[in-house]
PDB file of C-alpha atoms in Angstrom:
ATOM      1  CA  MET A   1     118.153 -27.106 -64.553  1.00 46.00           C
ATOM      2  CA  ILE A   2     118.250 -27.258 -60.759  1.00 50.00           C
ATOM      3  CA  LEU A   3     114.551 -26.694 -60.358  1.00 52.00           C
ATOM      4  CA  SER A   4     113.059 -29.672 -62.104  1.00 53.00           C
ATOM      5  CA  LYS A   5     113.370 -31.987 -59.113  1.00 61.00           C
ATOM      6  CA  TYR A   6     112.755 -29.301 -56.481  1.00 64.00           C
ATOM      7  CA  MET A   7     109.837 -27.433 -57.999  1.00 73.00           C
ATOM      8  CA  HIS A   8     107.383 -29.499 -55.971  1.00 82.00           C
ATOM      9  CA  ASN A   9     108.984 -28.086 -52.789  1.00 94.00           C
ATOM     10  CA  ILE A  10     108.186 -24.477 -53.740  1.00 97.00           C
ATOM     11  CA  ARG A  11     104.679 -23.102 -53.529  1.00 97.00           C
ATOM     12  CA  ILE A  12     102.702 -19.928 -52.846  1.00 97.00           C
ATOM     13  CA  ALA A  13     102.685 -19.050 -49.154  1.00 98.00           C
ATOM     14  CA  ARG A  14      99.451 -19.596 -47.280  1.00 97.00           C
ATOM     15  CA  PHE A  15      98.234 -17.783 -44.177  1.00 97.00           C
ATOM     16  CA  GLU A  16      99.145 -20.766 -42.014  1.00 97.00           C
ATOM     17  CA  ASP A  17     102.784 -20.307 -43.145  1.00 98.00           C
ATOM     18  CA  LEU A  18     102.990 -16.831 -41.646  1.00 98.00           C
ATOM     19  CA  GLU A  19     104.251 -18.020 -38.248  1.00 97.00           C
ATOM     20  CA  SER A  20     107.089 -19.950 -39.924  1.00 98.00           C
ATOM     21  CA  ILE A  21     107.874 -16.975 -42.163  1.00 98.00           C
ATOM     22  CA  ILE A  22     108.109 -14.765 -39.080  1.00 98.00           C
ATOM     23  CA  GLU A  23     110.234 -17.308 -37.207  1.00 98.00           C
ATOM     24  CA  ILE A  24     112.729 -17.423 -40.089  1.00 98.00           C
ATOM     25  CA  TYR A  25     112.719 -13.635 -40.371  1.00 98.00           C
ATOM     26  CA  ASN A  26     113.361 -13.260 -36.636  1.00 97.00           C
ATOM     27  CA  GLN A  27     116.319 -15.633 -37.001  1.00 98.00           C
ATOM     28  CA  ALA A  28     117.710 -13.220 -39.595  1.00 97.00           C
ATOM     29  CA  ILE A  29     117.170 -10.296 -37.235  1.00 96.00           C
ATOM     30  CA  ASN A  30     119.018 -12.109 -34.456  1.00 95.00           C
ATOM     31  CA  GLY A  31     121.767 -13.143 -36.872  1.00 91.00           C
ATOM     32  CA  ARG A  32     122.585  -9.462 -37.463  1.00 88.00           C
ATOM     33  CA  PHE A  33     123.475  -8.002 -40.829  1.00 94.00           C
ATOM     34  CA  GLU A  34     120.880 -10.166 -42.620  1.00 94.00           C
ATOM     35  CA  THR A  35     118.124  -7.550 -42.423  1.00 94.00           C
ATOM     36  CA  ALA A  36     118.000  -3.959 -41.249  1.00 93.00           C
ATOM     37  CA  ASP A  37     115.403  -4.724 -38.597  1.00 94.00           C
ATOM     38  CA  ILE A  38     116.841  -4.832 -35.102  1.00 94.00           C
ATOM     39  CA  ASP A  39     113.881  -5.978 -33.005  1.00 95.00           C
ATOM     40  CA  GLU A  40     112.009  -9.227 -33.535  1.00 96.00           C
ATOM     41  CA  VAL A  41     108.622  -8.944 -35.213  1.00 97.00           C
ATOM     42  CA  LYS A  42     105.273 -10.415 -34.240  1.00 96.00           C
ATOM     43  CA  LEU A  43     102.418 -11.677 -36.372  1.00 94.00           C
ATOM     44  CA  SER A  44     100.593  -8.368 -35.961  1.00 94.00           C
ATOM     45  CA  ASP A  45     103.667  -6.563 -37.352  1.00 94.00           C
ATOM     46  CA  LYS A  46     103.673  -8.631 -40.546  1.00 95.00           C
ATOM     47  CA  LEU A  47      99.978  -9.232 -41.149  1.00 95.00           C
ATOM     48  CA  GLU A  48      99.400  -6.252 -43.465  1.00 95.00           C
ATOM     49  CA  TRP A  49     102.651  -7.031 -45.328  1.00 96.00           C
ATOM     50  CA  PHE A  50     101.554 -10.640 -45.846  1.00 97.00           C
ATOM     51  CA  LEU A  51      98.060  -9.722 -47.003  1.00 96.00           C
ATOM     52  CA  SER A  52      99.439  -7.163 -49.473  1.00 95.00           C
ATOM     53  CA  HIS A  53     101.380  -9.894 -51.294  1.00 96.00           C
ATOM     54  CA  GLN A  54      98.738 -11.241 -53.636  1.00 94.00           C
ATOM     55  CA  PRO A  55      99.757 -14.456 -55.452  1.00 94.00           C
ATOM     56  CA  ASP A  56      98.962 -13.106 -58.922  1.00 94.00           C
ATOM     57  CA  THR A  57     100.963  -9.876 -58.580  1.00 95.00           C
ATOM     58  CA  TYR A  58     103.370  -9.917 -55.634  1.00 97.00           C
ATOM     59  CA  PRO A  59     103.617 -13.487 -54.366  1.00 98.00           C
ATOM     60  CA  ILE A  60     105.473 -14.928 -51.434  1.00 98.00           C
ATOM     61  CA  PHE A  61     106.902 -18.359 -52.187  1.00 98.00           C
ATOM     62  CA  VAL A  62     107.931 -20.863 -49.535  1.00 98.00           C
ATOM     63  CA  TYR A  63     110.297 -23.785 -49.798  1.00 98.00           C
ATOM     64  CA  GLU A  64     108.692 -26.633 -47.898  1.00 96.00           C
ATOM     65  CA  LYS A  65     109.950 -30.093 -47.064  1.00 94.00           C
ATOM     66  CA  LYS A  66     108.085 -32.612 -44.934  1.00 93.00           C
ATOM     67  CA  ARG A  67     105.501 -29.930 -44.105  1.00 93.00           C
ATOM     68  CA  GLN A  68     108.130 -27.584 -42.689  1.00 97.00           C
ATOM     69  CA  VAL A  69     108.821 -24.178 -44.231  1.00 98.00           C
ATOM     70  CA  LEU A  70     112.605 -24.025 -44.659  1.00 98.00           C
ATOM     71  CA  GLY A  71     112.801 -20.695 -46.486  1.00 98.00           C
ATOM     72  CA  TRP A  72     110.812 -18.033 -48.277  1.00 98.00           C
ATOM     73  CA  ILE A  73     111.104 -15.317 -50.881  1.00 98.00           C
ATOM     74  CA  SER A  74     108.825 -12.369 -51.539  1.00 98.00           C
ATOM     75  CA  LEU A  75     108.276 -10.262 -54.637  1.00 98.00           C
ATOM     76  CA  SER A  76     107.362  -6.721 -53.661  1.00 97.00           C
ATOM     77  CA  PRO A  77     106.431  -3.605 -55.609  1.00 95.00           C
ATOM     78  CA  TYR A  78     108.953  -0.856 -56.075  1.00 93.00           C
ATOM     79  CA  ARG A  79     107.474   2.584 -55.394  1.00 91.00           C
ATOM     80  CA  LYS A  80     103.917   1.231 -55.372  1.00 88.00           C
ATOM     81  CA  GLY A  81     101.490   3.331 -57.365  1.00 89.00           C
ATOM     82  CA  ARG A  82     104.094   4.900 -59.652  1.00 94.00           C
ATOM     83  CA  MET A  83     103.044   3.268 -62.877  1.00 93.00           C
ATOM     84  CA  ALA A  84     106.268   3.831 -64.807  1.00 94.00           C
ATOM     85  CA  LEU A  85     107.856   1.423 -62.285  1.00 94.00           C
ATOM     86  CA  ARG A  86     105.159  -1.272 -62.516  1.00 95.00           C
ATOM     87  CA  HIS A  87     107.515  -3.783 -64.165  1.00 96.00           C
ATOM     88  CA  THR A  88     110.137  -3.524 -61.405  1.00 97.00           C
ATOM     89  CA  ILE A  89     110.071  -5.620 -58.238  1.00 97.00           C
ATOM     90  CA  GLU A  90     112.202  -6.132 -55.173  1.00 97.00           C
ATOM     91  CA  ILE A  91     113.024  -9.617 -53.964  1.00 98.00           C
ATOM     92  CA  SER A  92     113.717 -10.507 -50.349  1.00 98.00           C
ATOM     93  CA  TYR A  93     114.545 -14.001 -49.163  1.00 98.00           C
ATOM     94  CA  TYR A  94     115.444 -15.822 -45.966  1.00 98.00           C
ATOM     95  CA  VAL A  95     116.349 -19.410 -45.090  1.00 98.00           C
ATOM     96  CA  HIS A  96     115.892 -21.149 -41.748  1.00 98.00           C
ATOM     97  CA  ARG A  97     119.211 -21.150 -39.879  1.00 96.00           C
ATOM     98  CA  ASP A  98     119.270 -24.976 -39.638  1.00 97.00           C
ATOM     99  CA  PHE A  99     118.994 -25.335 -43.418  1.00 96.00           C
ATOM    100  CA  LYS A 100     121.416 -22.739 -44.757  1.00 95.00           C
ATOM    101  CA  ARG A 101     124.071 -23.799 -47.266  1.00 94.00           C
ATOM    102  CA  GLN A 102     121.826 -26.524 -48.672  1.00 94.00           C
ATOM    103  CA  GLY A 103     120.833 -24.723 -51.863  1.00 95.00           C
ATOM    104  CA  ILE A 104     117.410 -23.556 -50.670  1.00 96.00           C
ATOM    105  CA  GLY A 105     118.188 -19.882 -51.268  1.00 97.00           C
ATOM    106  CA  SER A 106     119.397 -20.719 -54.779  1.00 96.00           C
ATOM    107  CA  LYS A 107     116.249 -22.670 -55.557  1.00 96.00           C
ATOM    108  CA  LEU A 108     114.039 -19.843 -54.304  1.00 97.00           C
ATOM    109  CA  VAL A 109     115.908 -17.194 -56.311  1.00 97.00           C
ATOM    110  CA  GLU A 110     115.880 -19.316 -59.463  1.00 96.00           C
ATOM    111  CA  TYR A 111     112.174 -20.051 -59.087  1.00 96.00           C
ATOM    112  CA  SER A 112     111.424 -16.374 -58.543  1.00 96.00           C
ATOM    113  CA  LEU A 113     113.325 -15.400 -61.668  1.00 96.00           C
ATOM    114  CA  LEU A 114     111.232 -17.816 -63.717  1.00 95.00           C
ATOM    115  CA  GLN A 115     107.952 -16.746 -62.138  1.00 96.00           C
ATOM    116  CA  SER A 116     108.797 -13.028 -62.433  1.00 97.00           C
ATOM    117  CA  LYS A 117     109.351 -13.409 -66.147  1.00 96.00           C
ATOM    118  CA  LYS A 118     106.046 -15.275 -66.552  1.00 96.00           C
ATOM    119  CA  MET A 119     104.293 -12.483 -64.641  1.00 96.00           C
ATOM    120  CA  GLY A 120     105.659  -9.863 -67.035  1.00 96.00           C
ATOM    121  CA  TYR A 121     108.193  -8.181 -64.797  1.00 97.00           C
ATOM    122  CA  LYS A 122     111.303  -6.777 -66.477  1.00 97.00           C
ATOM    123  CA  THR A 123     113.579  -5.731 -63.635  1.00 97.00           C
ATOM    124  CA  LEU A 124     114.342  -7.326 -60.283  1.00 97.00           C
ATOM    125  CA  PHE A 125     116.497  -5.900 -57.565  1.00 96.00           C
ATOM    126  CA  ALA A 126     117.510  -6.710 -54.019  1.00 98.00           C
ATOM    127  CA  ILE A 127     118.769  -4.463 -51.262  1.00 97.00           C
ATOM    128  CA  ILE A 128     121.344  -6.321 -49.179  1.00 98.00           C
ATOM    129  CA  LEU A 129     123.404  -5.183 -46.205  1.00 97.00           C
ATOM    130  CA  ASP A 130     126.983  -4.969 -47.437  1.00 97.00           C
ATOM    131  CA  LYS A 131     128.205  -7.251 -44.619  1.00 97.00           C
ATOM    132  CA  ASN A 132     125.951 -10.044 -45.900  1.00 96.00           C
ATOM    133  CA  GLU A 133     128.475 -11.481 -48.340  1.00 96.00           C
ATOM    134  CA  ALA A 134     126.693 -14.841 -48.633  1.00 95.00           C
ATOM    135  CA  SER A 135     123.575 -13.186 -49.997  1.00 97.00           C
ATOM    136  CA  ILE A 136     125.513 -10.895 -52.308  1.00 98.00           C
ATOM    137  CA  ASN A 137     127.440 -13.881 -53.682  1.00 97.00           C
ATOM    138  CA  LEU A 138     124.222 -15.844 -54.188  1.00 97.00           C
ATOM    139  CA  LEU A 139     122.700 -13.081 -56.293  1.00 98.00           C
ATOM    140  CA  HIS A 140     125.905 -12.627 -58.290  1.00 98.00           C
ATOM    141  CA  LYS A 141     125.745 -16.362 -59.091  1.00 97.00           C
ATOM    142  CA  PHE A 142     122.399 -15.733 -60.814  1.00 97.00           C
ATOM    143  CA  GLY A 143     123.641 -12.757 -62.811  1.00 97.00           C
ATOM    144  CA  PHE A 144     122.598  -9.906 -60.548  1.00 98.00           C
ATOM    145  CA  THR A 145     125.019  -7.004 -60.820  1.00 98.00           C
ATOM    146  CA  ASP A 146     125.896  -4.202 -58.442  1.00 98.00           C
ATOM    147  CA  TRP A 147     123.763  -1.158 -59.169  1.00 98.00           C
ATOM    148  CA  GLY A 148     124.563   0.988 -56.183  1.00 98.00           C
ATOM    149  CA  HIS A 149     125.947   1.274 -52.699  1.00 98.00           C
ATOM    150  CA  MET A 150     124.826   3.457 -49.827  1.00 98.00           C
ATOM    151  CA  PRO A 151     127.711   3.324 -47.349  1.00 98.00           C
ATOM    152  CA  ASN A 152     127.273   3.288 -43.578  1.00 97.00           C
ATOM    153  CA  ILE A 153     123.553   3.980 -43.451  1.00 97.00           C
ATOM    154  CA  ALA A 154     122.605   1.124 -41.097  1.00 96.00           C
ATOM    155  CA  ASP A 155     123.639   1.259 -37.440  1.00 95.00           C
ATOM    156  CA  PHE A 156     123.652  -1.896 -35.347  1.00 94.00           C
ATOM    157  CA  ASP A 157     124.437  -0.645 -31.853  1.00 91.00           C
ATOM    158  CA  GLY A 158     127.306   1.498 -33.103  1.00 94.00           C
ATOM    159  CA  GLU A 159     128.496  -0.863 -35.829  1.00 95.00           C
ATOM    160  CA  GLU A 160     127.658   0.626 -39.202  1.00 96.00           C
ATOM    161  CA  CYS A 161     127.224  -1.003 -42.563  1.00 96.00           C
ATOM    162  CA  GLY A 162     125.794  -0.037 -45.911  1.00 97.00           C
ATOM    163  CA  HIS A 163     123.193  -1.173 -48.382  1.00 97.00           C
ATOM    164  CA  VAL A 164     124.132  -2.718 -51.704  1.00 98.00           C
ATOM    165  CA  TYR A 165     121.600  -2.564 -54.533  1.00 98.00           C
ATOM    166  CA  LEU A 166     121.829  -5.534 -56.875  1.00 98.00           C
ATOM    167  CA  GLY A 167     119.812  -5.641 -60.073  1.00 98.00           C
ATOM    168  CA  TYR A 168     118.788  -8.101 -62.752  1.00 98.00           C
ATOM    169  CA  LYS A 169     117.142  -7.453 -66.119  1.00 97.00           C
ATOM    170  CA  LEU A 170     114.865 -10.242 -67.341  1.00 94.00           C
TER     171      LEU A 170
END
């Protein structure tokens, strides 16, 4: 298993990681087609989001090496409050631009699959912009399958793309 030697690099995010999480997220915004946000976010924009991700229910995991956060993944509720959907979560992940293509995204996804199962979740899904082929391919590698496509719903200054829903049953 990939994780055995990398598990020590993955941990629950702490408040002091939030600036690094935001920096990585803003890199994705500026990279275009990695997230549907267009404008960079600030700490105040993400504070409530961060605080809502409790480690025992909806954790955020970071991949850290030499005290630097190189990537992160969050587990978020789907349709919060609708109890029939309590075993379904959405994953979102991002890797620092200087550390892409080094397996960090794979390690984070694999770790999240293991942790999600331990936490009693049954279904995971991700919503990916259809132009983000690297992310779609990564999830396919782990057995995620295409569950839906919403064509041309995102507009990046006149350039449209869609959302692909990828799902995984634990």
